[in-house]
Coordinates of N, CA and C in Angstrom, one line a residue:
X186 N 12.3 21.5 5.8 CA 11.7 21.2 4.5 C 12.3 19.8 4.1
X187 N 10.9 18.8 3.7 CA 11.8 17.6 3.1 C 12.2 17.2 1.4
X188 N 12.5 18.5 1.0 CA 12.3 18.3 -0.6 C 13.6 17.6 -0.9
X189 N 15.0 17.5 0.2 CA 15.7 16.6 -0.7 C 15.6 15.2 0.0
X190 N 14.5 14.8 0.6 CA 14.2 13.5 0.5 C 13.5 13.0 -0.6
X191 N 12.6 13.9 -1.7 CA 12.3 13.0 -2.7 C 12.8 13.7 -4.1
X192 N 12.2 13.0 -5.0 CA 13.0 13.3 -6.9 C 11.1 14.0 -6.7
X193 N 11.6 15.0 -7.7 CA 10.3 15.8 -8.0 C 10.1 16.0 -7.2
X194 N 8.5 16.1 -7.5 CA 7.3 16.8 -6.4 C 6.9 15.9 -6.1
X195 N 6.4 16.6 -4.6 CA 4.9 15.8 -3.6 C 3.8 16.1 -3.5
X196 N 2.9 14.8 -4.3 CA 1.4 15.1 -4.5 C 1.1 14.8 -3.3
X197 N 0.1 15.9 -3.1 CA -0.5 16.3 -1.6 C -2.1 15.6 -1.5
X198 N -2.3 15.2 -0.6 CA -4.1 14.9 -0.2 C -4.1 15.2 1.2
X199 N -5.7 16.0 1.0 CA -6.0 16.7 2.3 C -6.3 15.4 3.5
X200 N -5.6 15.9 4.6 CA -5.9 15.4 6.0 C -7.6 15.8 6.5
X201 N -8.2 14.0 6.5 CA -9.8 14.8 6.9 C -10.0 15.3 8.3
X202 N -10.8 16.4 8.1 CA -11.5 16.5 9.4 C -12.2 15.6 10.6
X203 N -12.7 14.9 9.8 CA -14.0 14.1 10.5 C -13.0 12.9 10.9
X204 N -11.8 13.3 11.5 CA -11.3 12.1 11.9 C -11.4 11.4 13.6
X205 N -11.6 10.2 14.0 CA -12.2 10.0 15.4 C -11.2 10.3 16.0
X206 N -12.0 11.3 17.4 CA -11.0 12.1 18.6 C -9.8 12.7 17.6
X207 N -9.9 13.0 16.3 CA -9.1 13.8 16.0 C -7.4 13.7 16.2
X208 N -6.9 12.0 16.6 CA -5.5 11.6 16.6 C -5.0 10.9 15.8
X209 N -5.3 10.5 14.4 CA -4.9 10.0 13.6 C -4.3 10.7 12.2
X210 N -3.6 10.3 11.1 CA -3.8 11.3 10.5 C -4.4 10.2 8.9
X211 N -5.0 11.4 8.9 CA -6.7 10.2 8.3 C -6.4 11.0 6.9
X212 N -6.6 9.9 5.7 CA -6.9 10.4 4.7 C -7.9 9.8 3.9
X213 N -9.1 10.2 2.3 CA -9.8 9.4 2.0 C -9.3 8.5 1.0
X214 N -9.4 7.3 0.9 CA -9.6 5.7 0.3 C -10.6 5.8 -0.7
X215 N -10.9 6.3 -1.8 CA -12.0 6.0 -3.5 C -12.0 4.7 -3.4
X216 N -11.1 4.3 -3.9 CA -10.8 2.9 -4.7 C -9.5 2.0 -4.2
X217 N -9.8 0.8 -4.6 CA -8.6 -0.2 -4.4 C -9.5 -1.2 -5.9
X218 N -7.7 -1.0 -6.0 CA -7.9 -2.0 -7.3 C -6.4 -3.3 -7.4
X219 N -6.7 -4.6 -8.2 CA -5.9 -5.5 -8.1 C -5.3 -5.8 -9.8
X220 N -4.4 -5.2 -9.8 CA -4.5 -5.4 -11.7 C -5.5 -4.3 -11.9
X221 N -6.3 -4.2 -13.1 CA -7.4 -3.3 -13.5 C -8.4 -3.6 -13.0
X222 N -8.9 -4.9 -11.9 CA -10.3 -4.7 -11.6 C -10.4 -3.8 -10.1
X223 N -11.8 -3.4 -10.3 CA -11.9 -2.5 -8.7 C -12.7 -3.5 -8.1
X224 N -12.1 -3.0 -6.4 CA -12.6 -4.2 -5.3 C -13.4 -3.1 -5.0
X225 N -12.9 -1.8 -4.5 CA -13.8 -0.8 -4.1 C -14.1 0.4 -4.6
X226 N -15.2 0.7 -4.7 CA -15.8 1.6 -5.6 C -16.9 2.8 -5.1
X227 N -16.2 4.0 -4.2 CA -16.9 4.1 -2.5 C -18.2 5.3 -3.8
X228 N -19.4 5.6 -3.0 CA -20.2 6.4 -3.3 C -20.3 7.7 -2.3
X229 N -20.4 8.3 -2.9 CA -20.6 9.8 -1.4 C -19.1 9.9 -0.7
X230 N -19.0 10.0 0.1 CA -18.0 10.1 1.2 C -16.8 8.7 0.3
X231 N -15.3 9.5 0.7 CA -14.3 8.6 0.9 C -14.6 7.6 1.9
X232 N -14.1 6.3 2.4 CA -13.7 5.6 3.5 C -12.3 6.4 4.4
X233 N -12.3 6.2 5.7 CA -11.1 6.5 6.1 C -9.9 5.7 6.2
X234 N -8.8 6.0 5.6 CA -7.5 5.3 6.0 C -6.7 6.0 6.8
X235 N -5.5 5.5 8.0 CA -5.3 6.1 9.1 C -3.7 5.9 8.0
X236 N -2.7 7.1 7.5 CA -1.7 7.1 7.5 C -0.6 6.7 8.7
X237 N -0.1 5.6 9.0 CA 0.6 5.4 10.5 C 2.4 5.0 9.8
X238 N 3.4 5.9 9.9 CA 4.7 5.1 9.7 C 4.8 4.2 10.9
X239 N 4.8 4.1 11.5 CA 4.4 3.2 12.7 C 4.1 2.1 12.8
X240 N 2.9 1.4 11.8 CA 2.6 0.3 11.6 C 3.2 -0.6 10.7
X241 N 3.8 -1.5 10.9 CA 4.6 -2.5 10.0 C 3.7 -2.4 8.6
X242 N 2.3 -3.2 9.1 CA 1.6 -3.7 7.7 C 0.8 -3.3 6.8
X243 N 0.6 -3.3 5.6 CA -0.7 -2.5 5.0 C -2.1 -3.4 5.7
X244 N -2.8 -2.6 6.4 CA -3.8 -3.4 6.9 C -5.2 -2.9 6.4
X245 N -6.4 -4.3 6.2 CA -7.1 -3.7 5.4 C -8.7 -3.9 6.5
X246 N -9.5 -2.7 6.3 CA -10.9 -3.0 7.0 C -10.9 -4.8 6.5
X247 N -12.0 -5.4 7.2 CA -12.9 -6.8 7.3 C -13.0 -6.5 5.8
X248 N -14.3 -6.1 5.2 CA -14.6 -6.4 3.9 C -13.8 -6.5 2.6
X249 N -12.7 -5.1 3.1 CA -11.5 -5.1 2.0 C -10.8 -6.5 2.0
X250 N -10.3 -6.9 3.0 CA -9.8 -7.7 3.4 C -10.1 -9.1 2.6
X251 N -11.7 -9.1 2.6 CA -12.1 -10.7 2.3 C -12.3 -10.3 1.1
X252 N -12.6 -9.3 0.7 CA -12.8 -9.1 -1.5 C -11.3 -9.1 -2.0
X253 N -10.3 -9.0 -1.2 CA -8.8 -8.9 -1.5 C -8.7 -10.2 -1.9
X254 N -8.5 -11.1 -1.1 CA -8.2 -12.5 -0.3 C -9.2 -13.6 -1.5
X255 N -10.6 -13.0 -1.7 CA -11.2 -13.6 -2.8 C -11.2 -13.5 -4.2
X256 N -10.7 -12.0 -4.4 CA -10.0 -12.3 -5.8 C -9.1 -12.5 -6.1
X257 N -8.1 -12.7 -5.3 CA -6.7 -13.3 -5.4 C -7.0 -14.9 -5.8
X258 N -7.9 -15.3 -4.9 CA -8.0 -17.2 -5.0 C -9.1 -17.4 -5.8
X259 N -9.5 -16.8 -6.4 CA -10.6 -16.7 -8.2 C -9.9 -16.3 -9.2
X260 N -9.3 -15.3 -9.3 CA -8.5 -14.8 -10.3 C -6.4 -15.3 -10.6
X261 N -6.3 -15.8 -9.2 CA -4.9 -16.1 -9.4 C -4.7 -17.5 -8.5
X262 N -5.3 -18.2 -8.6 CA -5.0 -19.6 -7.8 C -3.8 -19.9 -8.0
X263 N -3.3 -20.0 -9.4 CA -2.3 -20.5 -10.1 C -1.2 -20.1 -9.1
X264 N -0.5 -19.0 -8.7 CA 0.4 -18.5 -8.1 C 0.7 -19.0 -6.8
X265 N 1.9 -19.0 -6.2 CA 2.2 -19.8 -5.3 C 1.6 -19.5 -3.8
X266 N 1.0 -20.0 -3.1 CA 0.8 -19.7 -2.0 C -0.4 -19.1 -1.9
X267 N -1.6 -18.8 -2.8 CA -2.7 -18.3 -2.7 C -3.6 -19.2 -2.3
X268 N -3.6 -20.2 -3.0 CA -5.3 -21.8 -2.6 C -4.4 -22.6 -2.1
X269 N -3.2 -22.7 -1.4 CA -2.5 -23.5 -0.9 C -3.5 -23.9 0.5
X270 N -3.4 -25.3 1.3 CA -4.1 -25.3 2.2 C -3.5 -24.3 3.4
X271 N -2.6 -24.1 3.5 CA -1.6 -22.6 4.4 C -1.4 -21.6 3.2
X272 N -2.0 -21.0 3.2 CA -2.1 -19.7 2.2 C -1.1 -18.7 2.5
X273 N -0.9 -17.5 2.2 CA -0.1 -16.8 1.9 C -1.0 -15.8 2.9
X274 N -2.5 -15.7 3.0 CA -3.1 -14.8 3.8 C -3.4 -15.3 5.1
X275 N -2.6 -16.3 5.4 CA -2.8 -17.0 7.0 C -1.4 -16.0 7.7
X276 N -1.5 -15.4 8.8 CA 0.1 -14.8 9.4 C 0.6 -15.9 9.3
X277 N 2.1 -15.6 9.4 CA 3.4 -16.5 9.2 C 3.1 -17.7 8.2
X278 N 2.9 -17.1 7.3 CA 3.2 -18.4 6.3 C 3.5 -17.6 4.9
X279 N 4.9 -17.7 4.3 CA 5.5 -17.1 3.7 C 6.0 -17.9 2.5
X280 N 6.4 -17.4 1.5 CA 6.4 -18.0 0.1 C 8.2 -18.0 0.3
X281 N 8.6 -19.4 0.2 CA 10.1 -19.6 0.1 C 11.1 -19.1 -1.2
X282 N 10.4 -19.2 -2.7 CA 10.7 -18.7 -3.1 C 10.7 -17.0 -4.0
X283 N 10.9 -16.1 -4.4 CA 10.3 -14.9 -4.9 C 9.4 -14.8 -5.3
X284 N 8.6 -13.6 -5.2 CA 6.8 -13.9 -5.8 C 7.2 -13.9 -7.3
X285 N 6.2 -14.3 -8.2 CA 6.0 -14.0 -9.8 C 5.2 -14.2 -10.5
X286 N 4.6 -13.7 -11.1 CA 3.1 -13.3 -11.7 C 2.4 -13.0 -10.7
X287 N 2.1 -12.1 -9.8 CA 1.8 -11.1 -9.0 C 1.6 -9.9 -9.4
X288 N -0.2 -9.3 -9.3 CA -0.5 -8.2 -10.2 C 0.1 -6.8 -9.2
X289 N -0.2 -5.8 -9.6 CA 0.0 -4.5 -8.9 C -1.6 -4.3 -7.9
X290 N -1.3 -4.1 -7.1 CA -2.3 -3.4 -5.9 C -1.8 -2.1 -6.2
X291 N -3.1 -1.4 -6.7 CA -3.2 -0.1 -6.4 C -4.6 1.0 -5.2
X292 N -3.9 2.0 -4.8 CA -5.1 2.8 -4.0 C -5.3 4.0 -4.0
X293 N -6.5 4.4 -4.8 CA -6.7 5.8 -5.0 C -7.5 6.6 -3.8
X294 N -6.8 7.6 -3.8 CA -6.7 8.3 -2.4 C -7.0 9.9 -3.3
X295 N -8.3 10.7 -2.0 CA -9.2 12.2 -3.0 C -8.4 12.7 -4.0
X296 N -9.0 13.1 -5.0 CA -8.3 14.1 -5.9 C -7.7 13.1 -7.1
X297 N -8.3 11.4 -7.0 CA -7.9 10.8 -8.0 C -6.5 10.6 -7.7
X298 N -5.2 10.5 -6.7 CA -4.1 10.2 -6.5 C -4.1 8.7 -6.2
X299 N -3.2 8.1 -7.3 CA -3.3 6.7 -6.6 C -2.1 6.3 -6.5
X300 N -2.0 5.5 -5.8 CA -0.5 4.6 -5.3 C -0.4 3.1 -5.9
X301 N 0.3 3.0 -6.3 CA 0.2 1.9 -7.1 C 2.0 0.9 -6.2
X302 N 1.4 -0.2 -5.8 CA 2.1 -1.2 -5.1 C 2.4 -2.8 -5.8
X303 N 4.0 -2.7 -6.5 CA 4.3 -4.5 -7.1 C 4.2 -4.9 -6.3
X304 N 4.4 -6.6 -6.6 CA 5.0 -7.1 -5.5 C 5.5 -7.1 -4.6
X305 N 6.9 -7.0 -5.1 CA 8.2 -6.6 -4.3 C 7.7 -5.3 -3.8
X306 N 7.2 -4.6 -3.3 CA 6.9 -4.1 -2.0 C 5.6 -4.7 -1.1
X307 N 4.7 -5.1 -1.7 CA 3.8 -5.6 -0.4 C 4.3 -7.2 -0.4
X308 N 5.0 -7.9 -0.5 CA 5.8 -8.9 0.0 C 7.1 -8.4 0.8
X309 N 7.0 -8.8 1.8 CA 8.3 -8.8 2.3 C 9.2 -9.7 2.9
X310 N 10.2 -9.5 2.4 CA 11.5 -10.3 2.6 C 12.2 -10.0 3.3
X311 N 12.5 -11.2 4.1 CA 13.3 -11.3 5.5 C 14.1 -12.4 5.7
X312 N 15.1 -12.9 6.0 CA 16.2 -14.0 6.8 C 15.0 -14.6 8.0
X313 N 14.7 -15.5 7.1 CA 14.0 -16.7 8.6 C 15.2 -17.3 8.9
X314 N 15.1 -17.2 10.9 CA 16.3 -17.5 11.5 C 15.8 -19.4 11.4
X315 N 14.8 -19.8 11.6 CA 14.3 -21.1 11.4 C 15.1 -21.8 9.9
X316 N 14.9 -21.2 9.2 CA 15.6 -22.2 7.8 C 16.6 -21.4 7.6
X317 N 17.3 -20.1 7.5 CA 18.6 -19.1 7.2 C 18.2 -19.1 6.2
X318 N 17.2 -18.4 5.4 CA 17.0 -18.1 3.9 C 16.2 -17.3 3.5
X319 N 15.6 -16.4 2.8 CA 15.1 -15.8 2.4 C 13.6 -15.9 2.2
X320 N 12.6 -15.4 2.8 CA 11.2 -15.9 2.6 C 11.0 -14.4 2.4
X321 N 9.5 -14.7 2.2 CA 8.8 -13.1 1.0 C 6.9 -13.4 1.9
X322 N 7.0 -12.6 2.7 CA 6.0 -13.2 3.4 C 4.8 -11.5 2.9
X323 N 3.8 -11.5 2.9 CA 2.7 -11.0 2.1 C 2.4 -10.3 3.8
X324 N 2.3 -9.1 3.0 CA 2.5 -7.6 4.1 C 1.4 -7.1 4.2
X325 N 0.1 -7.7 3.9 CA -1.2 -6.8 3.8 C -2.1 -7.8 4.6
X326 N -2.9 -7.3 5.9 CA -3.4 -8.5 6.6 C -4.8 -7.3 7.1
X327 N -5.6 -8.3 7.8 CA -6.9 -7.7 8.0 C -6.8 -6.9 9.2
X328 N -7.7 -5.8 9.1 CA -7.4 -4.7 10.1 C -8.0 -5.2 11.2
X329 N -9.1 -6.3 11.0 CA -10.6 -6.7 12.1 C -11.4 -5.4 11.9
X330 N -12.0 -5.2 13.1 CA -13.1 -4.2 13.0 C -12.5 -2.3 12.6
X331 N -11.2 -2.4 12.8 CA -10.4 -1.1 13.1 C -10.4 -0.5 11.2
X332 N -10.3 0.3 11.2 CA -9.9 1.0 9.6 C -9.2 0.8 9.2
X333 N -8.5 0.8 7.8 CA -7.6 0.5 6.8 C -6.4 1.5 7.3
X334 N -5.2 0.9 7.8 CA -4.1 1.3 7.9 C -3.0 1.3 7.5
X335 N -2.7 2.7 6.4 CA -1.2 2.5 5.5 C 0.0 2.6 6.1
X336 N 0.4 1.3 6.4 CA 1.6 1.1 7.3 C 3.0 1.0 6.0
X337 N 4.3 0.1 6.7 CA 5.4 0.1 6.2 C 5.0 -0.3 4.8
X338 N 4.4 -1.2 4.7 CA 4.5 -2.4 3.4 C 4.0 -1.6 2.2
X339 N 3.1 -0.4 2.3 CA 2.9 0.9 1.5 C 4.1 2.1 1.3
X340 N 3.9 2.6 2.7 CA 4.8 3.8 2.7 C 6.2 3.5 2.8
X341 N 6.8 2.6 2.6 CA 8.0 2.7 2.5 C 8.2 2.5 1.2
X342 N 7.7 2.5 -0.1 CA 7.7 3.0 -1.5 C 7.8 4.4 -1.6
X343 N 7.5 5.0 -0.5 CA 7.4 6.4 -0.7 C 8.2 7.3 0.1
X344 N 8.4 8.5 -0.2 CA 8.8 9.9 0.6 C 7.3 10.4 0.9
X345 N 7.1 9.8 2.0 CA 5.7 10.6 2.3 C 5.8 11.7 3.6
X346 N 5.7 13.0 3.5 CA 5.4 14.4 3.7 C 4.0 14.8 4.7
X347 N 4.0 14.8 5.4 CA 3.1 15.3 7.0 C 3.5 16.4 7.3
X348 N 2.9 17.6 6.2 CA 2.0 19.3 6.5 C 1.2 19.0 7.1
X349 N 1.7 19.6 8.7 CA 0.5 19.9 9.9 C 0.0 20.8 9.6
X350 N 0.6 22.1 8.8 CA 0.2 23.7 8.5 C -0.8 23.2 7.8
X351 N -0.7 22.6 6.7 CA -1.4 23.0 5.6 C -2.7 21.6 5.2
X352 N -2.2 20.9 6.6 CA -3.7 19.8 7.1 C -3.6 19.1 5.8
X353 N -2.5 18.6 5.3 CA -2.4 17.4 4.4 C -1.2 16.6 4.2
X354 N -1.0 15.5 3.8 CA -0.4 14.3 3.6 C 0.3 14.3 2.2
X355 N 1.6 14.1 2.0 CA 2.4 14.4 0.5 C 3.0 12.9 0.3
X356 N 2.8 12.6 -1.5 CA 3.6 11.0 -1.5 C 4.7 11.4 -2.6
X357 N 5.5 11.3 -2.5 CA 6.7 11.5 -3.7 C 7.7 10.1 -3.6
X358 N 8.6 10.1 -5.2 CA 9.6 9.5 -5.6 C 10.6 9.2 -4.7
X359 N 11.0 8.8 -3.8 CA 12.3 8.6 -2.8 C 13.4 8.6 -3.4
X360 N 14.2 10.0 -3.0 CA 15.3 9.7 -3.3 C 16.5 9.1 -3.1
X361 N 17.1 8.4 -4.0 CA 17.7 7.5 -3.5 C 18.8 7.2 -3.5
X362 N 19.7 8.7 -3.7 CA 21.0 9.0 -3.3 C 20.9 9.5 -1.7
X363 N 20.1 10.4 -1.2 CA 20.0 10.8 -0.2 C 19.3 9.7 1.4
X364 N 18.4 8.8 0.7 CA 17.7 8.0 1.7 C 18.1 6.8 1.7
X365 N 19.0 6.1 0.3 CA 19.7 5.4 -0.2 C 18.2 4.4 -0.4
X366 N 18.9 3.2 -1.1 CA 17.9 2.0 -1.6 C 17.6 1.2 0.1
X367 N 15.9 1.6 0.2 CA 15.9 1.3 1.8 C 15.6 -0.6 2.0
X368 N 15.1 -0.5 0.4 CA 14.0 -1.5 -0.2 C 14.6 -2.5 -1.1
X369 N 14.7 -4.0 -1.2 CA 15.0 -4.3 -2.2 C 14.6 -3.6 -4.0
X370 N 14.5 -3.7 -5.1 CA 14.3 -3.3 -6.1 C 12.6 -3.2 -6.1
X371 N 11.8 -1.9 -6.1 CA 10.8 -2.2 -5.6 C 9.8 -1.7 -7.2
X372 N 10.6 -1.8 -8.3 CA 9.8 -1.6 -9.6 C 9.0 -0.5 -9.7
X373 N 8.5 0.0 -10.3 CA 8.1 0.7 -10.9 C 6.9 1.2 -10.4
X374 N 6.9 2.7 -9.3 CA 5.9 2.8 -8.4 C 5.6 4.4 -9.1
X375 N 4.2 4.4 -9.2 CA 3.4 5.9 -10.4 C 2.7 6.4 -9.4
X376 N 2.7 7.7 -9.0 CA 1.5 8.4 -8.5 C 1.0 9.0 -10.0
X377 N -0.7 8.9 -9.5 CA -1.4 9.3 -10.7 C -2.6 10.4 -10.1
X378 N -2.6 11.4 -10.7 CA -3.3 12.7 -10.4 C -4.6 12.7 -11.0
X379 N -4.9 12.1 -11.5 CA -6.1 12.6 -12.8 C -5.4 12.4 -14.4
X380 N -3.9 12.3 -13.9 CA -3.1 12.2 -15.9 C -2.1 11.5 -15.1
X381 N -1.5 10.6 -16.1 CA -0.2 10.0 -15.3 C 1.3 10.9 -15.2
X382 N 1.9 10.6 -14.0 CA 3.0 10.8 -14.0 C 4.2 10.2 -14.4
X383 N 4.8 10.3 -15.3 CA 6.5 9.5 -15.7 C 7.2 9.2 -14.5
X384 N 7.2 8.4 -13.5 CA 7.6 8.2 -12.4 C 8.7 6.6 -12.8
X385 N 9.3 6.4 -14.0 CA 9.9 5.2 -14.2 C 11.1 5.7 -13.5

């Protein structure tokens, strides 16, 4: 049992069936939103996202990718590293000093559960051995043709829970006496069910 890796409970969403050759563990993707606007807004069927702790990055299908990437440079030019001619969404080009004014990326996943991502988690910060200093390089890159995969730059905000038995996927509060602070200060992360949760 992982309950004393998180504070509270773990909101659960079902593992889909229809997942290809059946080796991933796939969950459905509603919506992606940047701030309050929605990029995606699925009809009928969820999209699939492949849950991977495995993969470093939050990676996004082609389309998410380029509606991401375009409202960022419409809606936030101003901010450092977005309409720069080496942008922040080129790999390896990293913002030298801390992000700020950076909206929240959120992703609702069946049942209306959404994950809500600051900054300070889909930037990440690391010691460039090239200058010895701190850069904050932007953790969410295009998947190409492959599906949206919630890698580290997501799930490491979370205590996320993998019921084989019960063929679903749990996201909870990390605790952080027992798992300790894995993350710099990663603000104020809400799962929301259909009603919000007090997750401050």
């Amino acid at each position: 049992a992982a309950e004393h890796l998180y504070v509270g409970r773990a909101y659960y969403v079902p593992i889909l069936a229809a997942d290809l050759f059946g080796t991933y563990y796939t969950v459905g993707l509603e919506d992606m939103r940047v701030g309050s606007a929605t990029l995606l807004r699925t009809k009928g069927l969820p999209r699939q996202a492949i849950v991977d702790s495995g993969t470093t990055l939050l990676l996004l299908e082609n389309d998410l990718w380029i509606d991401l990437k375009a409202f960022f440079q419409t809606r936030f030019c101003r901010l450092a590293g977005v309409c720069t001619p080496k942008s922040i969404f080129e790999p390896g080009v990293c913002l030298v000093d801390k992000p700020r004014g950076f909206p929240v990326i959120s992703l609702t996943l069946a049942d209306g559960l959404r994950l809500e991502m600051p900054p300070s988690l889909y930037f990440i910060a690391y010691t460039d051995p090239n200058f010895g200093r701190q850069v904050y390089c932007f953790g969410i890159q295009p998947a190409g043709r492959e599906r949206t995969v919630f890698g580290d730059t997501l799930l490491r905000g979370f205590t996320t829970v993998y019921d084989l038995e019960e063929r679903r996927i749990g996201f909870a509060e990390p605790n952080r006496t027992t798992c300790g602070n894995l993350t710099e200060s990663i603000g104020a992360i809400r799962i929301h069910h259909h009603w919000p949760f007090p997750f401050e």
